[in-house]
Short mmCIF file of C-alpha atoms and ligand atoms in Angstrom, two decimals:
data_model
loop_
_atom_site.label_atom_id
_atom_site.label_comp_id
_atom_site.label_asym_id
_atom_site.label_seq_id
_atom_site.Cartn_x
_atom_site.Cartn_y
_atom_site.Cartn_z
CA MET J 1 79.35 40.67 -59.70
CA GLY J 2 78.65 38.90 -56.45
CA GLU J 3 82.28 37.85 -55.72
CA ASP J 4 82.00 38.64 -52.10
CA LYS J 5 78.60 36.94 -51.61
CA GLN J 6 78.49 33.76 -49.70
CA ALA J 7 76.30 30.74 -50.70
CA ARG J 8 73.42 30.09 -48.34
CA ILE J 9 74.31 26.69 -47.29
CA LEU J 10 71.27 24.48 -46.26
CA PHE J 11 73.24 21.26 -45.57
CA THR J 12 77.04 21.03 -45.34
CA ALA J 13 79.08 18.18 -46.64
CA GLU J 14 79.56 16.92 -43.03
CA GLU J 15 75.79 16.94 -42.45
CA ILE J 16 75.23 15.13 -45.67
CA LYS J 17 77.78 12.59 -44.85
CA SER J 18 76.43 11.68 -41.45
CA ARG J 19 72.77 11.47 -42.71
CA LEU J 20 74.01 8.98 -45.44
CA ALA J 21 75.53 6.82 -42.91
CA GLU J 22 72.20 6.54 -41.11
CA MET J 23 70.37 5.76 -44.36
CA VAL J 24 72.84 3.06 -45.50
CA GLY J 25 72.44 1.39 -42.26
CA ARG J 26 68.55 1.18 -42.58
CA ILE J 27 68.74 0.20 -46.29
CA GLU J 28 71.38 -2.59 -45.74
CA ASN J 29 69.20 -3.90 -42.96
CA ASP J 30 66.04 -3.97 -45.14
CA TYR J 31 67.81 -5.60 -48.11
CA ARG J 32 69.65 -8.46 -46.24
CA ASN J 33 69.53 -11.57 -48.38
CA LYS J 34 68.05 -9.62 -51.29
CA ASP J 35 69.60 -9.12 -54.83
CA LEU J 36 69.90 -5.38 -54.70
CA VAL J 37 70.04 -3.22 -57.93
CA VAL J 38 70.22 0.51 -57.40
CA VAL J 39 68.97 2.48 -60.45
CA ALA J 40 70.09 6.05 -60.19
CA VAL J 41 68.25 8.92 -62.09
CA LEU J 42 70.70 11.04 -64.03
CA LYS J 43 72.06 13.40 -63.52
CA GLY J 44 71.09 14.90 -60.09
CA SER J 45 71.67 11.67 -58.22
CA VAL J 46 75.34 11.05 -59.08
CA LEU J 47 77.12 12.45 -56.03
CA PHE J 48 74.38 11.07 -53.82
CA LEU J 49 74.67 7.66 -55.53
CA ALA J 50 78.49 7.54 -55.27
CA ASP J 51 78.58 8.36 -51.60
CA LEU J 52 75.69 6.16 -50.61
CA VAL J 53 77.06 2.91 -52.28
CA ARG J 54 80.34 3.39 -50.80
CA GLY J 55 78.96 2.82 -47.36
CA PHE J 56 77.52 -0.76 -48.32
CA SER J 57 79.25 -3.70 -47.14
CA ARG J 58 77.16 -6.22 -49.19
CA PRO J 59 77.36 -6.80 -52.91
CA LEU J 60 75.05 -4.65 -55.05
CA ALA J 61 74.77 -3.75 -58.70
CA PHE J 62 73.99 -0.17 -59.94
CA ASP J 63 72.66 1.31 -63.17
CA PHE J 64 71.36 4.44 -64.55
CA ILE J 65 68.26 5.77 -66.11
CA GLY J 66 68.13 9.09 -67.87
CA VAL J 67 64.90 11.26 -67.92
CA SER J 68 64.25 14.76 -68.53
CA SER J 69 61.41 16.67 -67.03
CA TYR J 70 62.93 20.01 -65.67
CA GLY J 71 64.92 21.82 -68.43
CA HIS J 72 66.23 25.29 -67.20
CA SER J 73 63.15 26.25 -65.49
CA ARG J 74 62.81 26.39 -61.69
CA THR J 75 59.58 24.48 -61.71
CA SER J 76 58.92 21.11 -63.22
CA LEU J 77 57.61 21.14 -66.83
CA GLY J 78 55.58 18.27 -66.07
CA VAL J 79 56.45 16.09 -69.12
CA VAL J 80 58.92 13.06 -68.62
CA ASN J 81 61.04 11.98 -71.47
CA LEU J 82 63.07 8.86 -71.44
CA GLU J 83 66.74 9.87 -72.50
CA LYS J 84 68.56 6.68 -71.37
CA GLU J 85 67.21 3.18 -70.72
CA ILE J 86 68.54 1.00 -67.99
CA SER J 87 71.03 -1.63 -69.27
CA LEU J 88 70.97 -4.27 -66.58
CA ASP J 89 68.31 -7.04 -66.50
CA ILE J 90 66.19 -6.38 -63.37
CA ARG J 91 63.71 -9.13 -63.75
CA GLY J 92 63.21 -10.77 -60.25
CA LYS J 93 65.71 -8.22 -58.65
CA ASP J 94 64.91 -5.88 -55.79
CA VAL J 95 65.35 -2.42 -57.22
CA LEU J 96 66.07 0.82 -55.23
CA VAL J 97 65.59 3.93 -57.30
CA VAL J 98 67.91 6.66 -56.15
CA ASP J 99 67.36 10.33 -56.99
CA ASP J 100 68.28 13.73 -55.75
CA ILE J 101 65.00 15.16 -54.76
CA LEU J 102 61.25 14.31 -54.80
CA ASP J 103 59.21 17.35 -55.74
CA SER J 104 56.09 17.09 -57.80
CA GLY J 105 56.52 13.32 -58.00
CA ARG J 106 56.18 13.31 -61.80
CA THR J 107 59.88 12.10 -62.39
CA LEU J 108 59.77 9.22 -59.70
CA GLY J 109 56.25 8.32 -60.38
CA TRP J 110 57.04 7.70 -64.04
CA VAL J 111 60.35 5.94 -63.31
CA LYS J 112 58.71 3.52 -61.01
CA GLU J 113 55.98 2.68 -63.32
CA HIS J 114 58.43 2.29 -66.25
CA LEU J 115 60.79 0.02 -64.23
CA HIS J 116 57.74 -2.18 -63.20
CA LYS J 117 57.46 -3.30 -67.01
CA PHE J 118 60.57 -5.33 -66.44
CA ALA J 119 59.01 -7.41 -63.66
CA PRO J 120 61.46 -6.65 -60.86
CA ARG J 121 60.67 -8.45 -57.49
CA SER J 122 60.33 -4.99 -55.83
CA VAL J 123 60.87 -1.34 -56.52
CA LYS J 124 61.50 1.10 -53.63
CA ILE J 125 62.54 4.71 -53.57
CA CYS J 126 65.35 6.44 -52.05
CA VAL J 127 65.87 10.26 -52.22
CA LEU J 128 68.23 12.60 -50.58
CA LEU J 129 65.73 15.40 -50.23
CA GLU J 130 62.02 15.69 -50.36
CA LYS J 131 59.93 19.02 -50.80
CA GLU J 132 57.20 18.55 -48.25
CA ALA J 133 54.52 20.45 -50.22
CA GLY J 134 55.45 19.68 -53.81
CA ARG J 135 53.53 16.57 -54.68
CA VAL J 136 51.24 16.76 -57.64
CA ILE J 137 51.27 12.96 -58.25
CA GLU J 138 50.95 10.67 -55.19
CA VAL J 139 54.48 9.17 -54.93
CA LYS J 140 56.02 8.09 -51.54
CA ALA J 141 59.74 7.75 -50.97
CA ASP J 142 60.77 4.74 -48.83
CA TYR J 143 63.92 6.52 -47.72
CA VAL J 144 64.44 10.17 -47.37
CA GLY J 145 67.56 12.02 -46.29
CA PHE J 146 66.03 15.47 -45.54
CA THR J 147 62.70 17.16 -45.89
CA ILE J 148 62.79 20.70 -47.03
CA PRO J 149 60.24 23.54 -47.69
CA ASP J 150 59.56 24.70 -51.23
CA VAL J 151 62.87 26.57 -52.03
CA PHE J 152 65.08 26.25 -54.87
CA ILE J 153 68.34 24.39 -54.08
CA TYR J 154 71.50 23.63 -55.82
CA GLY J 155 74.75 21.75 -55.29
CA TYR J 156 75.66 18.10 -54.40
CA GLY J 157 74.10 16.97 -57.78
CA LEU J 158 71.46 19.51 -58.14
CA ASP J 159 72.19 22.34 -60.84
CA TYR J 160 71.63 25.83 -61.34
CA ARG J 161 71.36 26.19 -65.23
CA ASP J 162 73.29 22.99 -65.62
CA ARG J 163 76.30 24.11 -63.40
CA TYR J 164 77.18 23.87 -59.66
CA ARG J 165 76.35 20.09 -59.52
CA HIS J 166 79.85 19.52 -58.24
CA LEU J 167 79.55 21.51 -55.01
CA PRO J 168 80.02 19.23 -51.94
CA TYR J 169 77.15 21.02 -50.15
CA ILE J 170 73.50 21.96 -50.76
CA ALA J 171 72.84 25.60 -50.88
CA GLN J 172 69.46 27.53 -51.40
CA LEU J 173 68.56 30.38 -53.83
CA GLY J 174 65.94 33.09 -53.41
CA ASP J 175 63.74 34.03 -56.42
CA ASP J 176 65.91 36.71 -57.70
CA GLU J 177 69.16 35.37 -56.62
CA VAL J 178 72.00 33.65 -58.56
CA PRO J 179 74.86 31.50 -57.17
CA PRO J 180 77.91 33.50 -55.84
CA GLY J 181 80.40 33.66 -58.65
CA GLU J 182 77.69 33.51 -61.37
CA VAL J 183 78.12 36.17 -64.11
CA VAL J 184 74.98 38.08 -64.94
CA ASP J 185 74.41 39.78 -68.23
CA GLU J 186 73.03 43.22 -67.73
P1 LIG O 201 59.49 16.24 -59.88
O1 LIG O 201 59.38 15.41 -60.97
O2 LIG O 201 59.43 15.44 -58.56
O3 LIG O 201 58.83 17.41 -59.76
O4 LIG O 201 61.06 16.77 -59.83
C1 LIG O 201 62.13 16.10 -59.57
C2 LIG O 201 63.25 16.63 -60.33
O5 LIG O 201 63.22 18.01 -60.40
C3 LIG O 201 64.56 16.39 -59.54
O6 LIG O 201 65.22 15.19 -59.94
C4 LIG O 201 65.42 17.63 -59.83
O7 LIG O 201 66.16 17.33 -61.00
C5 LIG O 201 64.35 18.67 -60.05
N1 LIG O 201 64.21 19.57 -58.90
C6 LIG O 201 63.17 19.72 -58.17
N2 LIG O 201 63.42 20.68 -57.16
C7 LIG O 201 64.71 21.17 -57.49
C8 LIG O 201 65.44 22.24 -56.91
O8 LIG O 201 65.14 22.86 -56.00
N3 LIG O 201 66.62 22.57 -57.60
C9 LIG O 201 67.14 21.86 -58.55
N4 LIG O 201 68.25 22.04 -59.17
N5 LIG O 201 66.36 20.77 -59.21
C10 LIG O 201 65.19 20.57 -58.67
MG1 LIG O 202 66.60 14.86 -61.25
#
């Protein structure tokens, strides 16, 4: 089923790569002389994090926070649960939270408030993608790779039912579509 279908690619690996280079330039400039700790939100940010930090020429530290809010549903469930706490001491540090996508704002709103409890010097947000019309909670990202309409996307860290995170590109799915290669029970 669907073997001859093509993924509907929204951003190719090359487009992502060149946008990341621009983002790194801006971030590095803003964090000159600062003690940068990148806190990446598991699991969607992992490919983005790896490609982003590779572009930095100055020292930085990175850490992970694990939260769940999405489950298998295509729309946010609205409850944020801490699954993995950070392990670095971020007191007095300049923290940059890195995530795949800002949608309702619940995840990043919660993460930002949570990290403030550790008394960092600053907390800013960097996302690869932002859904323009998604915000339920008022959260602003300081660095945004691409702004997209309200469509379901997968690949480059983002999953479809826990799979396809490994894809080097970002693809889009219609309401009744599944990724090419996905086996559908009928
Ligand atoms: P928010 O809490 O802002 O509503 O949602 C953020 C999280 O929802 C993201 O980190 C991501 O895990 C998930 N999410 C939002 N939109 C999409 C999407 O189009 N595709 C996938 N796979 N996950 C999404
Ligand atoms: Mg996520």
